[in-house]
Structures are given as structure tokens and as C-alpha cells.
Amino acid sequence: MEMRRVYLFRLLCYMILLMRGEGKLSENFYASTCPNVEMIVRQAVMTKLSQTFITVPGTLRLFFHDCFIEGCDASIMIESPSNDAEKDAKDNISLAGDGFDTVVKAKQAVEAICPGVVSCADVLAIAARDVVALTGGPTFNIELGRQDGLISQASRVKGSLPEPDFDLATLTSLFSKHNLNQVDLVALSGAHTVGFSHCDRFANRLYSFSPSSKVDPSLDPAYAQQLMDSCPKNVDPTVAINMDPQTPRLFDNMYYQNLVAGKGLFTSDVELFKDPATKAVVVDFANNPFNFNRAFATAMIKLGRTGVKTGNEGEIRRDCASFNIKNAT
């Protein structure tokens, strides 16, 4: 009798999990419904990458922003006729169009083979993994089974994303909300080894750092001058520079070597090296690319579990830019 009660209790727990849509991500989720999905996405990513390198940082940043707002549910992809979706928020306006286009093209390729089966959220997760691997970074098995979210509102973005002037305590708190620890924080920050930034995101470090020093004294002097040459005062706001001045088209551990050398671009980057709580991790990643690659892969998998929708919590969009359900918000 006791064993029967235990069995019924376990069965009840399992049914609750199913109803809540939890615990369903798996590496072979599409094994029977779309077995070639990863190959299809990778081919689309490779084609897009052959056209422009912005594919890499654009897709990677798109994945980060998507997961940090409503969870990894492709809500960042929604286009609103009234310009009030996530992508329209101030912190997302600078997201590269090539990142969106990468996901759209990959989804179209998947739909041609497996219509109505694979979510935009999973396509984005696969594409983010692939752009890293295709530029020298680690590859890893991706967990799949996400559904696309039903909410995309610009008003819900503020306060959800890391800012370039955040200190370590603020960054740690933000990342911990997504079950990411400080090692994950340092590892994911390594994505700054590719991509670019607009000058206004770090101009304060060059011209108005403090009353006693206009230039941030933690900056390597030669690097500070290089930045000022590229980003003079009142520069055109569309001007952008590489975040990694050494190997901007390789996904490597140069970001950490730059931090150690005083060549971190953002205040939030410098915080990772300055604060004793994370300095040892930065130094380790600077000296050991294998350790960085392993930590980055682990952190990406963990990030990909953030706020996923499964079961009845979402949908499988046919068009990544539009909800299927008319009453979605």
C-alpha cells in the first residue's frame, strides 16, 4: 500500500511537470520530427556569414538579449506595427539587422523541410552556437525543445540587460536572476571578443571620467589615445569600433588578455579584472583558452535554459516576426 502511494505521488508530480511544461529540453528533441535541423541551420548561418561578418556578433548579441528579457523564447524577433515590441526598446534599437536576418533565413530553410515543427527560439539558439564555432570558438551540444513566447513588449525591457557602466555587484545580481554565477558572467562577457560598439557607450571613460581625471586611469595610455582618435568628441553617433582591437574576427580569449593589458572597452569589462572576486577567473581565461572555451560552452547551455516556454506556454511560429495567436501581446 505504501509503495502504491509513493507511485501515485510520483505520477502526480510528473503530470504537474508536464502541465507546467518544465524539464522538456533535450539534445535530441527533434530526432524524429526534424532530424536534420542543426545541419539546415548551420548551412544557413554559413551562407549568411559568407556575406558579412556582422552575422557573428549580431546573432550572438540577439540571443543574449532575447534570453535576458522574457527568457529564450524569440520574443526579441517580434515586429510591432506600433513599434512597442522588445526590439523597439531603447536598449535593443542598436541590435544588428544581420542578426535578425540570420534567424529569419535559417527559419525559412527549416520550414521548407519541417514546416511547423521547430521554434524560432530553437533556431536562434542553434545559430548562436554556430556563429561561435564557425569563428574559432567552442562547439557544444545544444538543448532543444523551446517554444516561442507570446509576449513582446518594449516596456518590459528596461532593467533586464547589462549596461556598460555596471559594477560587479550589479552584474552579479542581474546574472544570478538567470541562475548564472560569476564564472558564467566572466565567461559570457568573453563574447566581447567579437563585434563592435558605438562610441557613446564608452565616451565617458575618455572625456569625463572624474573631476580629477578626464581619462579613466585604468586604460592603457596608448589604447586610450587609439580610442580618442577613432571616437573624437561629438563624433557621429553611427560610428562604431571593434570591441577587441587585436583579433576582432576571431572568437578567442583575447578579450581577457586585453583586460589584463588595460585594454578593456567598457567599465563593466574592467570591473571583472579589477574586482578580486573575479580577477583570478579573468587571468585564468587569459592564460588558458581551453578553460575559457569550456566555461563559455557551459554558460551558454545554462543561459539557454532561461525562462524557456514549453507545453502550453508558447507556440511554434511560422514567421519569427509575427505571433500565430491573434490575442498575443
Short mmCIF file of C-alpha atoms in Angstrom, two decimals, residues 1-328:
data_model
loop_
_atom_site.label_atom_id
_atom_site.label_comp_id
_atom_site.label_asym_id
_atom_site.label_seq_id
_atom_site.Cartn_x
_atom_site.Cartn_y
_atom_site.Cartn_z
CA MET A 1 0.00 0.00 0.00
CA GLU A 2 2.82 2.38 0.90
CA MET A 3 4.58 1.68 -2.40
CA ARG A 4 1.35 2.42 -4.26
CA ARG A 5 1.06 5.80 -2.52
CA VAL A 6 4.67 6.62 -3.44
CA TYR A 7 4.00 5.63 -7.06
CA LEU A 8 0.85 7.77 -7.24
CA PHE A 9 2.71 10.72 -5.70
CA ARG A 10 5.50 10.45 -8.25
CA LEU A 11 2.98 10.13 -11.07
CA LEU A 12 1.17 13.24 -9.85
CA CYS A 13 4.46 15.20 -9.75
CA TYR A 14 5.28 14.07 -13.26
CA MET A 15 1.86 15.16 -14.54
CA ILE A 16 2.26 18.57 -12.89
CA LEU A 17 5.62 19.00 -14.60
CA LEU A 18 4.07 18.14 -17.92
CA MET A 19 1.28 20.64 -17.36
CA ARG A 20 3.78 23.32 -16.47
CA GLY A 21 5.91 22.43 -19.48
CA GLU A 22 9.12 22.02 -17.48
CA GLY A 23 12.06 19.71 -17.95
CA LYS A 24 11.49 19.07 -21.64
CA LEU A 25 14.66 20.40 -23.23
CA SER A 26 16.85 17.70 -24.70
CA GLU A 27 19.64 17.40 -27.25
CA ASN A 28 17.62 15.01 -29.43
CA PHE A 29 14.27 16.77 -29.17
CA TYR A 30 13.77 16.81 -32.96
CA ALA A 31 15.25 13.36 -33.62
CA SER A 32 12.01 12.04 -35.12
CA THR A 33 10.33 15.25 -36.28
CA CYS A 34 13.20 17.19 -37.90
CA PRO A 35 16.41 15.18 -37.56
CA ASN A 36 18.49 17.46 -39.80
CA VAL A 37 17.51 20.74 -38.17
CA GLU A 38 21.00 21.58 -36.90
CA MET A 39 22.58 20.91 -40.28
CA ILE A 40 19.95 23.07 -42.00
CA VAL A 41 20.52 25.97 -39.60
CA ARG A 42 24.29 25.72 -39.85
CA GLN A 43 24.19 25.87 -43.64
CA ALA A 44 22.03 29.00 -43.48
CA VAL A 45 24.41 30.56 -40.94
CA MET A 46 27.42 29.75 -43.10
CA THR A 47 25.76 31.35 -46.11
CA LYS A 48 24.96 34.48 -44.15
CA LEU A 49 28.47 34.60 -42.65
CA SER A 50 29.97 34.46 -46.15
CA GLN A 51 28.08 37.68 -46.90
CA THR A 52 29.00 39.66 -43.78
CA PHE A 53 30.94 39.10 -40.57
CA ILE A 54 28.34 41.11 -38.64
CA THR A 55 26.39 37.85 -38.69
CA VAL A 56 28.55 36.66 -35.78
CA PRO A 57 28.20 39.42 -33.18
CA GLY A 58 24.70 40.26 -34.40
CA THR A 59 23.35 36.74 -33.85
CA LEU A 60 25.20 36.21 -30.58
CA ARG A 61 24.00 39.50 -29.09
CA LEU A 62 20.47 38.77 -30.28
CA PHE A 63 20.50 35.51 -28.32
CA PHE A 64 21.76 37.22 -25.15
CA HIS A 65 19.17 39.99 -25.33
CA ASP A 66 16.37 37.54 -26.04
CA CYS A 67 17.17 35.29 -23.08
CA PHE A 68 17.70 38.14 -20.60
CA ILE A 69 14.31 39.79 -21.18
CA GLU A 70 11.49 37.23 -21.34
CA GLY A 71 13.65 34.12 -21.46
CA CYS A 72 14.90 32.26 -24.52
CA ASP A 73 11.65 32.43 -26.46
CA ALA A 74 12.42 34.52 -29.57
CA SER A 75 10.22 37.36 -28.27
CA ILE A 76 13.04 39.68 -29.42
CA MET A 77 12.13 38.78 -33.02
CA ILE A 78 8.59 40.17 -32.97
CA GLU A 79 7.86 43.19 -35.16
CA SER A 80 5.12 45.51 -33.95
CA PRO A 81 3.20 47.90 -36.23
CA SER A 82 3.06 50.33 -33.32
CA ASN A 83 6.79 49.97 -32.57
CA ASP A 84 6.27 48.80 -29.00
CA ALA A 85 7.76 45.30 -29.09
CA GLU A 86 11.01 44.26 -27.38
CA LYS A 87 13.18 45.08 -30.37
CA ASP A 88 11.84 48.67 -30.30
CA ALA A 89 13.09 49.37 -26.77
CA LYS A 90 15.98 51.81 -26.42
CA ASP A 91 18.44 49.10 -25.33
CA ASN A 92 17.59 46.97 -28.38
CA ILE A 93 17.50 49.52 -31.18
CA SER A 94 21.21 49.01 -31.81
CA LEU A 95 20.83 45.26 -32.37
CA ALA A 96 22.29 44.48 -35.78
CA GLY A 97 19.79 43.72 -38.52
CA ASP A 98 22.06 40.95 -39.78
CA GLY A 99 21.42 39.01 -36.57
CA PHE A 100 17.67 39.09 -37.18
CA ASP A 101 18.19 38.22 -40.84
CA THR A 102 20.32 35.21 -39.90
CA VAL A 103 17.50 33.74 -37.82
CA VAL A 104 14.85 34.57 -40.41
CA LYS A 105 16.81 32.90 -43.21
CA ALA A 106 17.59 29.85 -41.08
CA LYS A 107 13.95 29.51 -40.01
CA GLN A 108 12.79 29.72 -43.64
CA ALA A 109 15.21 26.94 -44.56
CA VAL A 110 13.93 24.79 -41.70
CA GLU A 111 10.28 25.48 -42.59
CA ALA A 112 10.93 24.26 -46.13
CA ILE A 113 11.86 20.83 -44.76
CA CYS A 114 10.00 20.62 -41.44
CA PRO A 115 7.02 23.01 -41.54
CA GLY A 116 5.52 24.00 -38.21
CA VAL A 117 7.89 21.87 -36.13
CA VAL A 118 10.92 23.89 -34.99
CA SER A 119 10.56 27.06 -32.94
CA CYS A 120 12.28 30.33 -33.76
CA ALA A 121 13.71 30.19 -30.23
CA ASP A 122 15.50 26.93 -31.03
CA VAL A 123 16.69 28.25 -34.40
CA LEU A 124 18.19 31.27 -32.62
CA ALA A 125 19.88 29.06 -30.00
CA ILE A 126 21.42 26.83 -32.67
CA ALA A 127 22.54 29.81 -34.75
CA ALA A 128 24.17 31.47 -31.72
CA ARG A 129 26.13 28.29 -31.04
CA ASP A 130 27.17 28.01 -34.68
CA VAL A 131 28.47 31.55 -35.16
CA VAL A 132 30.82 30.95 -32.24
CA ALA A 133 32.09 27.64 -33.60
CA LEU A 134 32.49 29.00 -37.14
CA THR A 135 34.84 31.76 -35.95
CA GLY A 136 37.21 29.66 -33.87
CA GLY A 137 35.24 29.26 -30.66
CA PRO A 138 33.99 26.12 -28.95
CA THR A 139 31.23 23.92 -30.27
CA PHE A 140 28.87 22.09 -27.96
CA ASN A 141 25.65 20.11 -27.98
CA ILE A 142 22.63 22.37 -27.81
CA GLU A 143 19.50 21.59 -25.81
CA LEU A 144 16.28 21.99 -27.81
CA GLY A 145 12.55 21.96 -27.27
CA ARG A 146 11.77 25.62 -26.61
CA GLN A 147 8.56 27.20 -27.77
CA ASP A 148 8.17 30.78 -28.96
CA GLY A 149 6.85 33.26 -26.43
CA LEU A 150 3.52 35.06 -26.56
CA ILE A 151 4.66 38.37 -25.06
CA SER A 152 6.93 41.02 -26.57
CA GLN A 153 6.67 44.49 -25.05
CA ALA A 154 9.21 47.30 -25.08
CA SER A 155 8.06 48.39 -21.62
CA ARG A 156 9.36 45.14 -20.10
CA VAL A 157 12.94 45.60 -21.33
CA LYS A 158 14.27 48.33 -19.04
CA GLY A 159 16.44 46.95 -16.25
CA SER A 160 16.72 43.50 -17.82
CA LEU A 161 20.01 43.92 -19.71
CA PRO A 162 23.61 44.52 -18.58
CA GLU A 163 24.85 48.06 -19.14
CA PRO A 164 28.45 49.09 -19.95
CA ASP A 165 28.78 51.09 -16.73
CA PHE A 166 27.56 48.39 -14.32
CA ASP A 167 29.77 47.40 -11.39
CA LEU A 168 30.38 43.78 -10.45
CA ALA A 169 27.71 43.68 -7.74
CA THR A 170 25.04 44.86 -10.17
CA LEU A 171 26.18 42.46 -12.88
CA THR A 172 26.30 39.55 -10.43
CA SER A 173 22.77 40.29 -9.23
CA LEU A 174 21.41 40.52 -12.77
CA PHE A 175 23.04 37.28 -13.91
CA SER A 176 22.02 35.41 -10.77
CA LYS A 177 18.37 36.00 -11.70
CA HIS A 178 19.01 33.61 -14.59
CA ASN A 179 20.87 31.03 -12.45
CA LEU A 180 24.22 32.22 -13.80
CA ASN A 181 27.12 32.55 -11.37
CA GLN A 182 30.19 34.80 -11.51
CA VAL A 183 32.20 32.31 -13.56
CA ASP A 184 29.33 32.24 -16.07
CA LEU A 185 29.31 36.05 -16.03
CA VAL A 186 33.01 36.27 -16.81
CA ALA A 187 32.77 33.57 -19.48
CA LEU A 188 29.79 35.10 -21.29
CA SER A 189 31.47 38.52 -21.20
CA GLY A 190 34.09 36.91 -23.43
CA ALA A 191 31.63 37.34 -26.30
CA HIS A 192 33.04 40.88 -26.43
CA THR A 193 35.96 39.34 -28.29
CA VAL A 194 33.88 39.83 -31.45
CA GLY A 195 31.67 42.67 -32.54
CA PHE A 196 31.68 46.42 -32.23
CA SER A 197 30.40 49.25 -30.06
CA HIS A 198 29.22 52.78 -30.73
CA CYS A 199 31.43 55.49 -29.25
CA ASP A 200 28.82 56.88 -26.88
CA ARG A 201 28.85 53.62 -24.92
CA PHE A 202 32.31 54.36 -23.51
CA ALA A 203 32.97 58.06 -24.27
CA ASN A 204 32.79 58.97 -20.57
CA ARG A 205 36.00 56.99 -20.00
CA LEU A 206 37.79 59.22 -22.47
CA TYR A 207 36.49 62.72 -21.80
CA SER A 208 34.63 62.95 -18.48
CA PHE A 209 35.68 60.09 -16.23
CA SER A 210 36.06 62.06 -12.98
CA PRO A 211 36.77 65.58 -11.70
CA SER A 212 40.42 64.65 -11.20
CA SER A 213 40.95 62.74 -14.44
CA LYS A 214 39.12 63.16 -17.73
CA VAL A 215 40.55 59.85 -18.97
CA ASP A 216 39.98 56.66 -17.00
CA PRO A 217 43.43 55.96 -15.49
CA SER A 218 42.85 52.20 -15.74
CA LEU A 219 43.05 52.49 -19.55
CA ASP A 220 46.36 51.73 -21.20
CA PRO A 221 47.52 55.20 -22.44
CA ALA A 222 48.20 54.05 -25.99
CA TYR A 223 44.80 52.32 -26.14
CA ALA A 224 43.10 55.43 -24.74
CA GLN A 225 44.69 57.53 -27.49
CA GLN A 226 43.63 54.99 -30.10
CA LEU A 227 40.05 55.24 -28.84
CA MET A 228 40.13 59.04 -28.88
CA ASP A 229 41.46 59.02 -32.44
CA SER A 230 38.58 56.77 -33.51
CA CYS A 231 35.98 58.48 -31.33
CA PRO A 232 36.68 62.21 -31.04
CA LYS A 233 34.29 64.44 -29.10
CA ASN A 234 30.94 64.96 -30.80
CA VAL A 235 31.65 62.13 -33.20
CA ASP A 236 28.88 60.93 -35.50
CA PRO A 237 26.72 58.63 -33.31
CA THR A 238 26.71 55.98 -36.01
CA VAL A 239 30.49 55.49 -35.76
CA ALA A 240 31.46 52.19 -34.15
CA ILE A 241 34.74 50.44 -33.34
CA ASN A 242 35.81 46.86 -32.72
CA MET A 243 35.49 45.77 -29.09
CA ASP A 244 38.61 43.65 -29.47
CA PRO A 245 41.38 45.73 -31.06
CA GLN A 246 43.63 42.69 -31.58
CA THR A 247 41.68 39.83 -33.21
CA PRO A 248 38.18 41.22 -33.86
CA ARG A 249 37.15 38.44 -36.27
CA LEU A 250 38.21 35.51 -34.13
CA PHE A 251 36.27 34.07 -31.24
CA ASP A 252 39.21 33.57 -28.90
CA ASN A 253 40.41 34.50 -25.40
CA MET A 254 41.96 37.81 -26.48
CA TYR A 255 39.23 39.70 -24.60
CA TYR A 256 40.78 38.56 -21.32
CA GLN A 257 44.31 39.32 -22.45
CA ASN A 258 43.08 42.80 -23.32
CA LEU A 259 41.61 43.24 -19.83
CA VAL A 260 44.91 42.29 -18.20
CA ALA A 261 46.70 44.77 -20.50
CA GLY A 262 44.39 47.69 -19.65
CA LYS A 263 42.50 47.46 -22.94
CA GLY A 264 39.01 46.71 -21.69
CA LEU A 265 36.49 48.84 -23.56
CA PHE A 266 33.64 49.15 -21.05
CA THR A 267 33.64 49.94 -17.35
CA SER A 268 31.76 46.67 -16.84
CA ASP A 269 34.65 44.83 -18.54
CA VAL A 270 37.25 46.48 -16.34
CA GLU A 271 35.25 45.59 -13.24
CA LEU A 272 35.80 41.90 -13.95
CA PHE A 273 39.57 42.33 -13.76
CA LYS A 274 39.64 44.94 -11.03
CA ASP A 275 37.44 43.13 -8.52
CA PRO A 276 39.22 40.37 -6.53
CA ALA A 277 36.09 38.20 -6.75
CA THR A 278 36.54 37.67 -10.50
CA LYS A 279 40.11 38.73 -11.24
CA ALA A 280 41.51 35.21 -10.88
CA VAL A 281 38.98 33.89 -13.39
CA VAL A 282 39.92 36.61 -15.90
CA VAL A 283 43.62 35.80 -15.52
CA ASP A 284 42.93 32.08 -15.89
CA PHE A 285 40.94 32.62 -19.10
CA ALA A 286 43.64 34.96 -20.43
CA ASN A 287 46.28 32.26 -19.95
CA ASN A 288 44.22 29.16 -20.74
CA PRO A 289 41.99 29.29 -23.84
CA PHE A 290 40.80 25.73 -23.18
CA ASN A 291 39.41 26.77 -19.80
CA PHE A 292 37.65 29.73 -21.37
CA ASN A 293 36.12 27.64 -24.17
CA ARG A 294 34.84 25.06 -21.71
CA ALA A 295 33.39 27.70 -19.37
CA PHE A 296 31.79 29.60 -22.26
CA ALA A 297 30.10 26.46 -23.58
CA THR A 298 28.80 25.61 -20.10
CA ALA A 299 27.49 29.15 -19.58
CA MET A 300 25.77 29.20 -22.98
CA ILE A 301 23.95 25.96 -22.19
CA LYS A 302 22.84 27.38 -18.84
CA LEU A 303 21.77 30.65 -20.43
CA GLY A 304 19.76 28.70 -22.99
CA ARG A 305 17.60 27.26 -20.19
CA THR A 306 16.49 30.71 -19.04
CA GLY A 307 12.73 31.22 -18.99
CA VAL A 308 12.04 28.68 -21.72
CA LYS A 309 8.44 28.09 -22.74
CA THR A 310 7.24 24.53 -23.28
CA GLY A 311 3.95 22.67 -23.14
CA ASN A 312 1.08 25.15 -23.42
CA GLU A 313 3.22 28.17 -22.56
CA GLY A 314 4.08 29.16 -26.11
CA GLU A 315 3.73 28.35 -29.78
CA ILE A 316 5.73 27.34 -32.85
CA ARG A 317 5.77 30.42 -35.05
CA ARG A 318 5.78 30.00 -38.79
CA ASP A 319 7.08 33.56 -39.16
CA CYS A 320 9.56 34.60 -36.46
CA ALA A 321 8.46 38.25 -36.68
CA SER A 322 4.77 37.57 -36.03
CA PHE A 323 2.68 35.74 -33.44
CA ASN A 324 0.47 32.92 -34.62
CA ILE A 325 -2.14 33.59 -31.94
CA LYS A 326 -4.14 36.76 -32.50
CA ASN A 327 -4.52 37.67 -28.83
CA ALA A 328 -0.79 37.52 -28.12
#
